[in-house]
mmCIF file of C-alpha atoms (C1' of nucleotides) in Angstrom:
data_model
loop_
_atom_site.group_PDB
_atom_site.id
_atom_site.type_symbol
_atom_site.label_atom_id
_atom_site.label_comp_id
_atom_site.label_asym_id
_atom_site.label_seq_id
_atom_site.Cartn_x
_atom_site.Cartn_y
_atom_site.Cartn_z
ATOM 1 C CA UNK A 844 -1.089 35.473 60.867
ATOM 2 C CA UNK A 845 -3.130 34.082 58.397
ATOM 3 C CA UNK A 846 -2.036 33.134 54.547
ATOM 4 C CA UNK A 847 -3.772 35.789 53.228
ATOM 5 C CA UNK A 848 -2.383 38.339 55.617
ATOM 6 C CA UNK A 849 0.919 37.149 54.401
ATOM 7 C CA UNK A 850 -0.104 37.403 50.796
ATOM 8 C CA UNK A 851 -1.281 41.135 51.479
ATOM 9 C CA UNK A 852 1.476 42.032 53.608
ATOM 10 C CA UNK A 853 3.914 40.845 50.453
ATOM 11 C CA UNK A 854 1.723 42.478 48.005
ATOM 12 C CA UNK A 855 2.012 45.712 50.054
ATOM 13 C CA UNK A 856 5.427 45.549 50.848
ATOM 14 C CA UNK A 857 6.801 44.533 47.369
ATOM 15 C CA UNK A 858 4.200 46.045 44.570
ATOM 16 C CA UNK A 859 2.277 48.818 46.239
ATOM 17 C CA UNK A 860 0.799 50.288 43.130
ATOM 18 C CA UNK A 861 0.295 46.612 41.877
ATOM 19 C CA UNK A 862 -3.236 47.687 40.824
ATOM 20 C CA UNK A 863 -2.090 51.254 40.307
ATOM 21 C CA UNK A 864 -1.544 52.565 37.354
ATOM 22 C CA UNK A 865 -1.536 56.280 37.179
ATOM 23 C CA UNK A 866 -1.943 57.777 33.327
ATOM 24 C CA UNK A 867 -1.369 61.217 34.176
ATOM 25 C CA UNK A 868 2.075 60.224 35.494
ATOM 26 C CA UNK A 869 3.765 58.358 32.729
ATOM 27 C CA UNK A 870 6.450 60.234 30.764
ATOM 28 C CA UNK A 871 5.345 59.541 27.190
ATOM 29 C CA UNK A 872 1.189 61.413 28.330
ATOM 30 C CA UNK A 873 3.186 64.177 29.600
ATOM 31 C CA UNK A 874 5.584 64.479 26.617
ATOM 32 C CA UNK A 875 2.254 64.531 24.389
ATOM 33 C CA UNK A 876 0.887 66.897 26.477
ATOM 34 C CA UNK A 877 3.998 69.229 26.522
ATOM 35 C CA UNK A 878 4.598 68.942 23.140
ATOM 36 C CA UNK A 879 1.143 70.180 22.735
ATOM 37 C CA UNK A 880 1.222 72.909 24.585
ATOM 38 C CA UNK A 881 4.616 74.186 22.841
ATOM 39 C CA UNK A 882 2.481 73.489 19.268
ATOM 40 C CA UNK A 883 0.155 75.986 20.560
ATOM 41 C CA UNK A 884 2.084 78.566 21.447
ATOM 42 C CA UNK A 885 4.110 78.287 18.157
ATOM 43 C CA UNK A 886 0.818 79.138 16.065
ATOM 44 C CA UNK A 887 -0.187 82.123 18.521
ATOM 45 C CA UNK A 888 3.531 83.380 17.373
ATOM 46 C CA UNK A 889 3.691 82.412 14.395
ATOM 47 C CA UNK A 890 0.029 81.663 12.334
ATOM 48 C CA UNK A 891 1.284 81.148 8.747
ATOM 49 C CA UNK A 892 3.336 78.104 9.115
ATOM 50 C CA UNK A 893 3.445 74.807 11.535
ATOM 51 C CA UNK A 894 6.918 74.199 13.339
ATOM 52 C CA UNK A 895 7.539 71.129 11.056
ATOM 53 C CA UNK A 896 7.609 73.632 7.845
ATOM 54 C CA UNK A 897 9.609 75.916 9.971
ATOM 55 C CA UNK A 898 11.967 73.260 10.822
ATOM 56 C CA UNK A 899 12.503 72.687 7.010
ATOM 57 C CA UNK A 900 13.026 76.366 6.494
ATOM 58 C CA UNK A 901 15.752 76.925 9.668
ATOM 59 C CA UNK A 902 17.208 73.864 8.282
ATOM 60 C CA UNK A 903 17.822 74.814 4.697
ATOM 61 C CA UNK A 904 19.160 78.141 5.716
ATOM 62 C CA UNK A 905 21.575 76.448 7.481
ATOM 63 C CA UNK A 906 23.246 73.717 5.077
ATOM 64 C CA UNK A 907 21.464 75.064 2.319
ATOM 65 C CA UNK A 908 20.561 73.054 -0.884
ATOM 66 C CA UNK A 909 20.153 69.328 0.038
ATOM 67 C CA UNK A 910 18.016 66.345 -0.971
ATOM 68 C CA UNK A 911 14.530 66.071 0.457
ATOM 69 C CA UNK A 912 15.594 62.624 2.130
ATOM 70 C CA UNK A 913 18.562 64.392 3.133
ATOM 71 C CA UNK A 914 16.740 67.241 4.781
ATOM 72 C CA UNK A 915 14.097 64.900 6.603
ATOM 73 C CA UNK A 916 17.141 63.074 8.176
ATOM 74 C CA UNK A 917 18.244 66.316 9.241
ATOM 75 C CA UNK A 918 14.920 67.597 10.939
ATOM 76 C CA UNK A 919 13.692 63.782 11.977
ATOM 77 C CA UNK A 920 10.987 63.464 9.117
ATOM 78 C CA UNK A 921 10.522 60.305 7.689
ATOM 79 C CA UNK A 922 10.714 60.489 3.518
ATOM 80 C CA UNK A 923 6.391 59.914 3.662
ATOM 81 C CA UNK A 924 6.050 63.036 5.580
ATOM 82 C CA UNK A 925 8.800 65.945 4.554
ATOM 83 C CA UNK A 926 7.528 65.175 0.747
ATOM 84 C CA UNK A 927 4.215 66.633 2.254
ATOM 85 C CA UNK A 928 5.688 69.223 4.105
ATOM 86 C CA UNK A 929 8.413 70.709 0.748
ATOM 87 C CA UNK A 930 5.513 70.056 -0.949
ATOM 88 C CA UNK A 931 3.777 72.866 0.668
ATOM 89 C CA UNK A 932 5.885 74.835 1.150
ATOM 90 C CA UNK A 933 7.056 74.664 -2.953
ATOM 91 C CA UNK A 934 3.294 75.314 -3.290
ATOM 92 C CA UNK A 935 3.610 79.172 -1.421
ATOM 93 C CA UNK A 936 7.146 79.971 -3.206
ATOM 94 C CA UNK A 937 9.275 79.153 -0.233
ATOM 95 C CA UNK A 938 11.472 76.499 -1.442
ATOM 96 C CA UNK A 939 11.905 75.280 -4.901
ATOM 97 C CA UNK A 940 12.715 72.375 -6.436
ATOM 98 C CA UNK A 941 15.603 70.909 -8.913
ATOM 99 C CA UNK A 942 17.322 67.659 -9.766
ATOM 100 C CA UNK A 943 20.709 66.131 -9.178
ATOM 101 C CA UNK A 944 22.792 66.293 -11.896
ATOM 102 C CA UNK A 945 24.452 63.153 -11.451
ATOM 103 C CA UNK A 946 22.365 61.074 -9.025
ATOM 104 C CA UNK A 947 19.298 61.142 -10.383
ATOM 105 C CA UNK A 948 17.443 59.726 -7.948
ATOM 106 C CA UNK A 949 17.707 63.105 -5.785
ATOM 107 C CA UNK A 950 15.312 65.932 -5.369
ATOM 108 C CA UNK A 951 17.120 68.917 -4.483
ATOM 109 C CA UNK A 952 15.653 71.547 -2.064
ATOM 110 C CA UNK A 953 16.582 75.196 -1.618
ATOM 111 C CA UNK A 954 15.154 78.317 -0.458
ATOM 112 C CA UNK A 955 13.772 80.825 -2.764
ATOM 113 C CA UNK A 956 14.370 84.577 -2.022
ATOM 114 C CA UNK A 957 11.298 84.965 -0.284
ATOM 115 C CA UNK A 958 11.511 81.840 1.450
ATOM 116 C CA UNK A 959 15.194 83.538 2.803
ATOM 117 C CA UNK A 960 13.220 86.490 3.910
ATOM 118 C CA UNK A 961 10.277 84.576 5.743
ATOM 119 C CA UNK A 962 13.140 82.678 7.556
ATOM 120 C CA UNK A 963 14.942 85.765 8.548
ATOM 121 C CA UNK A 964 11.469 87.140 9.748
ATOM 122 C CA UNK A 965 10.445 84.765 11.539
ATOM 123 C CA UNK A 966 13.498 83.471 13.536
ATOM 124 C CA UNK A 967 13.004 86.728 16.313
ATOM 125 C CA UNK A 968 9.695 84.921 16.686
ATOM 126 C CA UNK A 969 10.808 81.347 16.649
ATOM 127 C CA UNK A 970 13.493 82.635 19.752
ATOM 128 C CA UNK A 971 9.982 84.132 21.230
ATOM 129 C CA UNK A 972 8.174 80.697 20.850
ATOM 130 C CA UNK A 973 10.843 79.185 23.016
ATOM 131 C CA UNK A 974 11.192 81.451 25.627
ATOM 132 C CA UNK A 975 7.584 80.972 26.120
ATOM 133 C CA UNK A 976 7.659 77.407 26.297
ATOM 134 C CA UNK A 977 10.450 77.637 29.024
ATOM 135 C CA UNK A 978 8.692 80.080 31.220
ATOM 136 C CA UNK A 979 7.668 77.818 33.617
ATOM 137 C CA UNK A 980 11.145 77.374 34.412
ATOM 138 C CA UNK A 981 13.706 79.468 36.045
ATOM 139 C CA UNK A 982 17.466 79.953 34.304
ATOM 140 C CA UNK A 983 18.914 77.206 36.015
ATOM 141 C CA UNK A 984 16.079 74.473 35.502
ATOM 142 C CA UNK A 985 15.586 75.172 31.892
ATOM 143 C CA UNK A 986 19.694 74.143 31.711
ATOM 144 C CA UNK A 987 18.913 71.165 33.564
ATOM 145 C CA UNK A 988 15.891 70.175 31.420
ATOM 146 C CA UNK A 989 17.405 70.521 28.135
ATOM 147 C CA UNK A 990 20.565 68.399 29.480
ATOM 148 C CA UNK A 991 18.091 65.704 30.390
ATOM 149 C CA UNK A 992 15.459 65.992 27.344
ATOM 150 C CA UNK A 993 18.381 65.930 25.188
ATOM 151 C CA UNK A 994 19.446 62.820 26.781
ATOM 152 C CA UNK A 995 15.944 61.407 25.996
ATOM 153 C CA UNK A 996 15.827 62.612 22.255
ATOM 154 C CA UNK B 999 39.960 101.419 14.280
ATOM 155 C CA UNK B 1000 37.513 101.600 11.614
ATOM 156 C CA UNK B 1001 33.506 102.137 11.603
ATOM 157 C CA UNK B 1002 33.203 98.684 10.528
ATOM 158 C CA UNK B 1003 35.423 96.978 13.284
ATOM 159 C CA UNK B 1004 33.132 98.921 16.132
ATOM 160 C CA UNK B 1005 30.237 97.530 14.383
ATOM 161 C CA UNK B 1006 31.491 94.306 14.148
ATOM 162 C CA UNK B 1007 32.708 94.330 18.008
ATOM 163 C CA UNK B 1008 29.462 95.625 19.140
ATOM 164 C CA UNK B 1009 27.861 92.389 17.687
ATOM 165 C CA UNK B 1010 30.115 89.768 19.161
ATOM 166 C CA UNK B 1011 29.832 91.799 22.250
ATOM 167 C CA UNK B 1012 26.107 92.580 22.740
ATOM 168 C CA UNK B 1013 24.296 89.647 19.673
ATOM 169 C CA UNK B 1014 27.120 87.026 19.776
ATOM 170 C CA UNK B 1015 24.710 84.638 18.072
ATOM 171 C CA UNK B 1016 22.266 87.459 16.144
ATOM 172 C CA UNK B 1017 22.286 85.074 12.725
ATOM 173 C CA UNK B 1018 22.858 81.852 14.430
ATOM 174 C CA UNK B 1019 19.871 80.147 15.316
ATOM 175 C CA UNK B 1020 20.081 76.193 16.220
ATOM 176 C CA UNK B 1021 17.326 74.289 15.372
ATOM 177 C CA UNK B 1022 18.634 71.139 17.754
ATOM 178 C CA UNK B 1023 18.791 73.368 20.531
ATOM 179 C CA UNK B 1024 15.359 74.588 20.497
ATOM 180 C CA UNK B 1025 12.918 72.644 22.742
ATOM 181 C CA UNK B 1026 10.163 72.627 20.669
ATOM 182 C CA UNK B 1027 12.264 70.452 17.928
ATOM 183 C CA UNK B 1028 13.672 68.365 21.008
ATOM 184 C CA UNK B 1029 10.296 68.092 22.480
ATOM 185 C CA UNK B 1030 9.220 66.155 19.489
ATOM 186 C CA UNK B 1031 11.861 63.846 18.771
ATOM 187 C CA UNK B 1032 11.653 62.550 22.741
ATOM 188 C CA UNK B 1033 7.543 62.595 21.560
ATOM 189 C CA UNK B 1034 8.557 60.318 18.413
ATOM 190 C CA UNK B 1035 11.025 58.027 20.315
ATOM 191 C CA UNK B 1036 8.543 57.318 22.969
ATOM 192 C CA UNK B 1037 5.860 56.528 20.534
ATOM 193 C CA UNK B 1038 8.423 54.740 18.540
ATOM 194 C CA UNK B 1039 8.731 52.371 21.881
ATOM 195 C CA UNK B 1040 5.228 52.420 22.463
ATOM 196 C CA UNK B 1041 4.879 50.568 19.440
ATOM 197 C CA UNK B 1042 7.229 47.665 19.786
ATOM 198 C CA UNK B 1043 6.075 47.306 23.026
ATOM 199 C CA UNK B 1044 2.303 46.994 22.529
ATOM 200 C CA UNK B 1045 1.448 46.739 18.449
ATOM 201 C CA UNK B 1046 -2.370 46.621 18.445
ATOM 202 C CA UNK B 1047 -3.026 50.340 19.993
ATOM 203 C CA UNK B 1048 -1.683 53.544 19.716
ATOM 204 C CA UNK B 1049 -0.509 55.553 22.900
ATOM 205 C CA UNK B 1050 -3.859 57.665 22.547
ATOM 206 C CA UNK B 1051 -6.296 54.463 22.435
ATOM 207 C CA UNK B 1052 -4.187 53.510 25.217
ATOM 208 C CA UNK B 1053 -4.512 56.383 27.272
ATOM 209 C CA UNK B 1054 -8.377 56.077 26.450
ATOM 210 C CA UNK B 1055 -9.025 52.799 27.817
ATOM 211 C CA UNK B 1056 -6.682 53.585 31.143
ATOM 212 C CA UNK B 1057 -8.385 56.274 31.929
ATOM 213 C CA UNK B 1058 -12.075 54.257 31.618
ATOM 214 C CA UNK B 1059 -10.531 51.836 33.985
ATOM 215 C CA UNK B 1060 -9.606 54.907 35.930
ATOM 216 C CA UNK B 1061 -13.217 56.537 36.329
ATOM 217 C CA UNK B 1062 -15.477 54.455 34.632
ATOM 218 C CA UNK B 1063 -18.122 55.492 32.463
ATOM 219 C CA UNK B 1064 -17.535 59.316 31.487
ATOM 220 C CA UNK B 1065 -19.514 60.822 28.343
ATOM 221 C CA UNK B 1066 -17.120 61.225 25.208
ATOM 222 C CA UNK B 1067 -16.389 64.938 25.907
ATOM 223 C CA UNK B 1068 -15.281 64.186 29.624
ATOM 224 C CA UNK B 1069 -12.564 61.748 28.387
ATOM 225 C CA UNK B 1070 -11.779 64.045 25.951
ATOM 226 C CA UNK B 1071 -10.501 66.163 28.624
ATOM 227 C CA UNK B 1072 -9.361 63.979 30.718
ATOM 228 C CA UNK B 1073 -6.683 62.739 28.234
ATOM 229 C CA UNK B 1074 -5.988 66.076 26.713
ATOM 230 C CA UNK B 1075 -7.564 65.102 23.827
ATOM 231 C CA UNK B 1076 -9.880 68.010 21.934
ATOM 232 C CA UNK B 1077 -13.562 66.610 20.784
ATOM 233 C CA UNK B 1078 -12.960 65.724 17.019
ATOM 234 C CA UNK B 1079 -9.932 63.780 18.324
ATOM 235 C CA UNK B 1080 -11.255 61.804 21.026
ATOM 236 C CA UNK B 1081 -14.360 60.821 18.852
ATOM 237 C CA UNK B 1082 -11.977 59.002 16.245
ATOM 238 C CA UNK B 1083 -10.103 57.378 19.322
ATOM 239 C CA UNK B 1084 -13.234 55.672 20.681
ATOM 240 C CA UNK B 1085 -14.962 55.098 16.994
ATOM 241 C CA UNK B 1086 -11.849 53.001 16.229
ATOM 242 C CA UNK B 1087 -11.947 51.416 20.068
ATOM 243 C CA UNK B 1088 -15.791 50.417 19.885
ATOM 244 C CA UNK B 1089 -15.200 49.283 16.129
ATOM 245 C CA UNK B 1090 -13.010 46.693 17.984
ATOM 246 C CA UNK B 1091 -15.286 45.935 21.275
ATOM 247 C CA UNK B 1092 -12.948 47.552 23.367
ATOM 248 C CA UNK B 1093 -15.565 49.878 24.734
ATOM 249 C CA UNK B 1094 -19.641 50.552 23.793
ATOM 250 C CA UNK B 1095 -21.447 53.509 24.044
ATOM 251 C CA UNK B 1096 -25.034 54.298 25.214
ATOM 252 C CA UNK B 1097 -27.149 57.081 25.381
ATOM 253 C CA UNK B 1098 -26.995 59.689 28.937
ATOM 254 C CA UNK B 1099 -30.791 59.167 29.757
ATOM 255 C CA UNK B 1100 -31.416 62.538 31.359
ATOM 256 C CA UNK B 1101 -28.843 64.422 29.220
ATOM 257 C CA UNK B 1102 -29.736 63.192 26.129
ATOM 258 C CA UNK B 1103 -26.757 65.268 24.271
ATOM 259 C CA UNK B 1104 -24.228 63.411 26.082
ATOM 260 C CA UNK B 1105 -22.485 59.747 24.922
ATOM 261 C CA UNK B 1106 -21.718 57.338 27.374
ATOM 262 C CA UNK B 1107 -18.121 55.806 26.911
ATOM 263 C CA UNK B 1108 -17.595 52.255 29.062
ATOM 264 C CA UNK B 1109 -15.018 49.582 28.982
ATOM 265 C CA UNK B 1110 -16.602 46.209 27.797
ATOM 266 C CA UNK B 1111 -15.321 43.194 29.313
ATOM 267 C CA UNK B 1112 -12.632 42.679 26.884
ATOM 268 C CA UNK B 1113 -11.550 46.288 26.961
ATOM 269 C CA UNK B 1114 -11.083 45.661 31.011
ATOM 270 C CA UNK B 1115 -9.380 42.697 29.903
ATOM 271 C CA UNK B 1116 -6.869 44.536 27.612
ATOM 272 C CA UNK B 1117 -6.064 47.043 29.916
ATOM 273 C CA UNK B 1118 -5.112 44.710 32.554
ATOM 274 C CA UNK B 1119 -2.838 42.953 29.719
ATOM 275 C CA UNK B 1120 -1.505 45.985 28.818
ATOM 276 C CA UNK B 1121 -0.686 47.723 31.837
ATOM 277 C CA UNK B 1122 2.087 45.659 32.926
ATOM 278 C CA UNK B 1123 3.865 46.535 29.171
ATOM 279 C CA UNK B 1124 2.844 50.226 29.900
ATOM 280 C CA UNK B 1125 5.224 50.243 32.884
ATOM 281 C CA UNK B 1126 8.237 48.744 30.727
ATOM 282 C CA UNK B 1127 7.286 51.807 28.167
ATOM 283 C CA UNK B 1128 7.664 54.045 31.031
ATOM 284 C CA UNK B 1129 11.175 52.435 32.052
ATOM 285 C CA UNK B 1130 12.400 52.115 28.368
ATOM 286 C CA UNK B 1131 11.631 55.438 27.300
ATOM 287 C CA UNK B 1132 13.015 57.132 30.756
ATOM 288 C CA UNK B 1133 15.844 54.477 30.701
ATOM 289 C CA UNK B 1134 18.953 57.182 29.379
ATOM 290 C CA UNK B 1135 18.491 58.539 32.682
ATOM 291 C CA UNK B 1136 19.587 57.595 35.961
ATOM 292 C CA UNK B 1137 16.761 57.544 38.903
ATOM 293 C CA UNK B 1138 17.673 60.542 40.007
ATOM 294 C CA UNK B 1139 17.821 62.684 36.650
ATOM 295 C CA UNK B 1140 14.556 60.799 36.244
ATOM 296 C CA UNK B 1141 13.150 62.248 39.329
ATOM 297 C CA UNK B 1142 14.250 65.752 38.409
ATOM 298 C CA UNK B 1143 13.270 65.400 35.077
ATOM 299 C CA UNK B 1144 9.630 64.233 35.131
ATOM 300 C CA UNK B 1145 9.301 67.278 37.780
ATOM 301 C CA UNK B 1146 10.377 69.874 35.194
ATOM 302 C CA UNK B 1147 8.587 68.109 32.298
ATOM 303 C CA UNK B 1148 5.195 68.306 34.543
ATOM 304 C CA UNK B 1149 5.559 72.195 34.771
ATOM 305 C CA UNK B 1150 5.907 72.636 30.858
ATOM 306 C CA UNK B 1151 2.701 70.891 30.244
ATOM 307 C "C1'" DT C 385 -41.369 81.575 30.037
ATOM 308 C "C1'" DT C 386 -38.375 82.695 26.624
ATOM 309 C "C1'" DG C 387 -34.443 84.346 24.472
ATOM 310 C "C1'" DA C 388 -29.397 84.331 24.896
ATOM 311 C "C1'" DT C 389 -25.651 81.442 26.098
ATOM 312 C "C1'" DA C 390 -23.263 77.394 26.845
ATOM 313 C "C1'" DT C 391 -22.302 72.536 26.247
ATOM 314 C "C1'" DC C 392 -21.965 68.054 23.704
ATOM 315 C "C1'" DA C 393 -21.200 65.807 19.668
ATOM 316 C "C1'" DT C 394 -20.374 65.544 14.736
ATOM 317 C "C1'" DT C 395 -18.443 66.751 10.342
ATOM 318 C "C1'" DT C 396 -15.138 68.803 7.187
ATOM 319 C "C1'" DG C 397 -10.698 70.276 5.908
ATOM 320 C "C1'" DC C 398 -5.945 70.434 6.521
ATOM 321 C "C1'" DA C 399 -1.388 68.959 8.372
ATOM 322 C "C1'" DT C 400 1.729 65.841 10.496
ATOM 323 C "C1'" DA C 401 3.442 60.944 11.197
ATOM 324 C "C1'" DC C 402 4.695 56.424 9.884
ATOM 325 C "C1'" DG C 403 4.540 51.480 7.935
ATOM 326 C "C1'" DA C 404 4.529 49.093 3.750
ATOM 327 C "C1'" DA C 405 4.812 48.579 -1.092
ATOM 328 C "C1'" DT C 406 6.729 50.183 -5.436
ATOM 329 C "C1'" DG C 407 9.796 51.874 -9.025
ATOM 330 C "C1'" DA C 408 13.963 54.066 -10.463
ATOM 331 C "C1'" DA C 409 18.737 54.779 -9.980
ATOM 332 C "C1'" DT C 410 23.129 53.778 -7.767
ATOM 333 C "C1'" DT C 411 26.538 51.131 -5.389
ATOM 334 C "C1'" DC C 412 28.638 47.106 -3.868
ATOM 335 C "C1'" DC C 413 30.842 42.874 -4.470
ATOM 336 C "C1'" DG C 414 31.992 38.375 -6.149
ATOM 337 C "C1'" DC D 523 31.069 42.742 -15.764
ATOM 338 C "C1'" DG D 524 26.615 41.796 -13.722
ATOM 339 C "C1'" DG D 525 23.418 40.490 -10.179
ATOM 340 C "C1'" DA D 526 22.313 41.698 -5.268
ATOM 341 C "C1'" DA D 527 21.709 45.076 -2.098
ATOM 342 C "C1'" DT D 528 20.992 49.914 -1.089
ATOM 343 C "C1'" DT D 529 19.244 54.429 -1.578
ATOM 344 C "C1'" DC D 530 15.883 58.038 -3.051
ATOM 345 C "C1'" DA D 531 11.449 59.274 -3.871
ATOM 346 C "C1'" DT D 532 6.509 58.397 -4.307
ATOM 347 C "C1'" DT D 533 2.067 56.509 -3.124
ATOM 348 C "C1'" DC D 534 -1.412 54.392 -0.194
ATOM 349 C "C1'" DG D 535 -3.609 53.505 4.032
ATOM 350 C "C1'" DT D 536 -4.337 54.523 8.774
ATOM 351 C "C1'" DA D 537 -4.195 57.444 12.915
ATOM 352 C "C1'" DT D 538 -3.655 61.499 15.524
ATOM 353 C "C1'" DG D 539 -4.498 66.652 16.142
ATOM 354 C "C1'" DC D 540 -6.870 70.916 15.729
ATOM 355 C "C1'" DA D 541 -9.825 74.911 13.840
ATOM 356 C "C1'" DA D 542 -14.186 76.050 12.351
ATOM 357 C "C1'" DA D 543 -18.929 75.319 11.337
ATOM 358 C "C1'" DT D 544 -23.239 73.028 12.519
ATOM 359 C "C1'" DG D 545 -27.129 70.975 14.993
ATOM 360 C "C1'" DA D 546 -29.203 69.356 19.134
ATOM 361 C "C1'" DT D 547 -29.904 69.933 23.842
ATOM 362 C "C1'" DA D 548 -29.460 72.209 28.314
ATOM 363 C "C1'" DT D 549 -28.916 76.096 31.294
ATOM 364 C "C1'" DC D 550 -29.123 80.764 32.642
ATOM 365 C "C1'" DA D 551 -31.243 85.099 33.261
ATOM 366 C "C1'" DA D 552 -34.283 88.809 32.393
#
DNA sequence: TTGATATCATTTGCATACGAATGAATTCCG
DNA sequence: CGGAATTCATTCGTATGCAAATGATATCAA
């Protein structure tokens, strides 16, 4: 056997897919492409808002007034981008904002009354958007997915 | 027992969670924190491109010259997108364009030499992205995992 | 052939997303 | 106490991402 039979034979053996490098198979194009897909089918449910300003919404009904730096931690938005996202939603009513009485460096947040209401509207959709995403999946694969997404998040 | 207590039994029994709703249990919100962690890796992995310029020039290595629309597609990218992608890539002589001669609507996307040569760099840093991002599971949740992620997108 | 339709690319407008720099206010510690 | 370090918010610049409108070209069908 020659030396370059050897080489190939180690080459094949060891690093198949040496030269291989398959796109449509990595995790992070698929993620993208997933995440994409779930975008889309939040704005056929739900046209008026994008699932970051929903986030904000969900979030504030939950703890209720916080700081905007607060609230970003809280839904993964650096300070940059949830300053763009309360500020549109101040700018249609559904939040409003106040300062901190003691710290002044704080911007409070808090829903208005018809920011409540949209909320309260909306979540039957929001629980519509992710069934939809999870189609694809039977009962017991969609509790194994979120187990292992989780893990990844 | 009172009007009020059947009420109230009726909704633990039937709506146990009719007011709760999670916002860290929803995919969509899960689906783009794993997006932002893996482009978070992405990043301190390879500094000089984004995932999508990335995906752009892997996919040229891939099939070779494609017009601008084609790659669009290819990489899930829509056409306004993809044109800022490869702008910003031929702005740094990753890839040049030319002219389809029979079709003359059509732009002509192609690796340049250094473009192959970046690719080639990168790919090797692409596969530790793959590892780091997938690495909070074991092989075989991996395995299961990339399976279920592939039918949501 | 020609008129309707479809495709390719571009542009505009809007909305995340984040790094980096800045300024103001607070906290920490020696 | 008082200076250093931290935190909160803002701004700027850059890069996706997509809808909608537009113009140029190509294709299809009557």
């Amino acid at each position: 056997m020659s030396a370059e039979d050897n080489l190939l034979k180690l080459v094949e053996a060891e690093e198949p897919d040496e030269n291989d490098y398959r796109l449509q198979e990595q995790v992070g194009f698929i993620l993208r492409k997933a995440h994409q897909r779930h975008v889309s089918i939040f704005a056929a449910h739900i046209a008026d808002l994008t699932p970051p300003q929903f986030a904000a919404l969900a979030k504030l009904r939950d703890v209720g007034e916080t700081s905007q730096n607060q609230l970003g931690t809280l839904i993964a938005m650096d300070a940059a981008t949830v300053k763009g996202v309360i500020d549109r939603l101040k700018a249609r009513g559904l939040v409003d904002l106040s300062k901190h009485e003691v710290d002044k460096r704080r911007l409070l947040v808090n829903l208005t009354a018809e920011g409540r209401d949209a909320v309260e509207r909306l979540i039957p959709l929001a629980r519509d958007i992710t069934q939809e995403t999870l189609a694809p999946l039977s009962a017991k694969e969609i509790a194994t997915f979120m187990k292992l997404l989780a893990k990844l998040a």
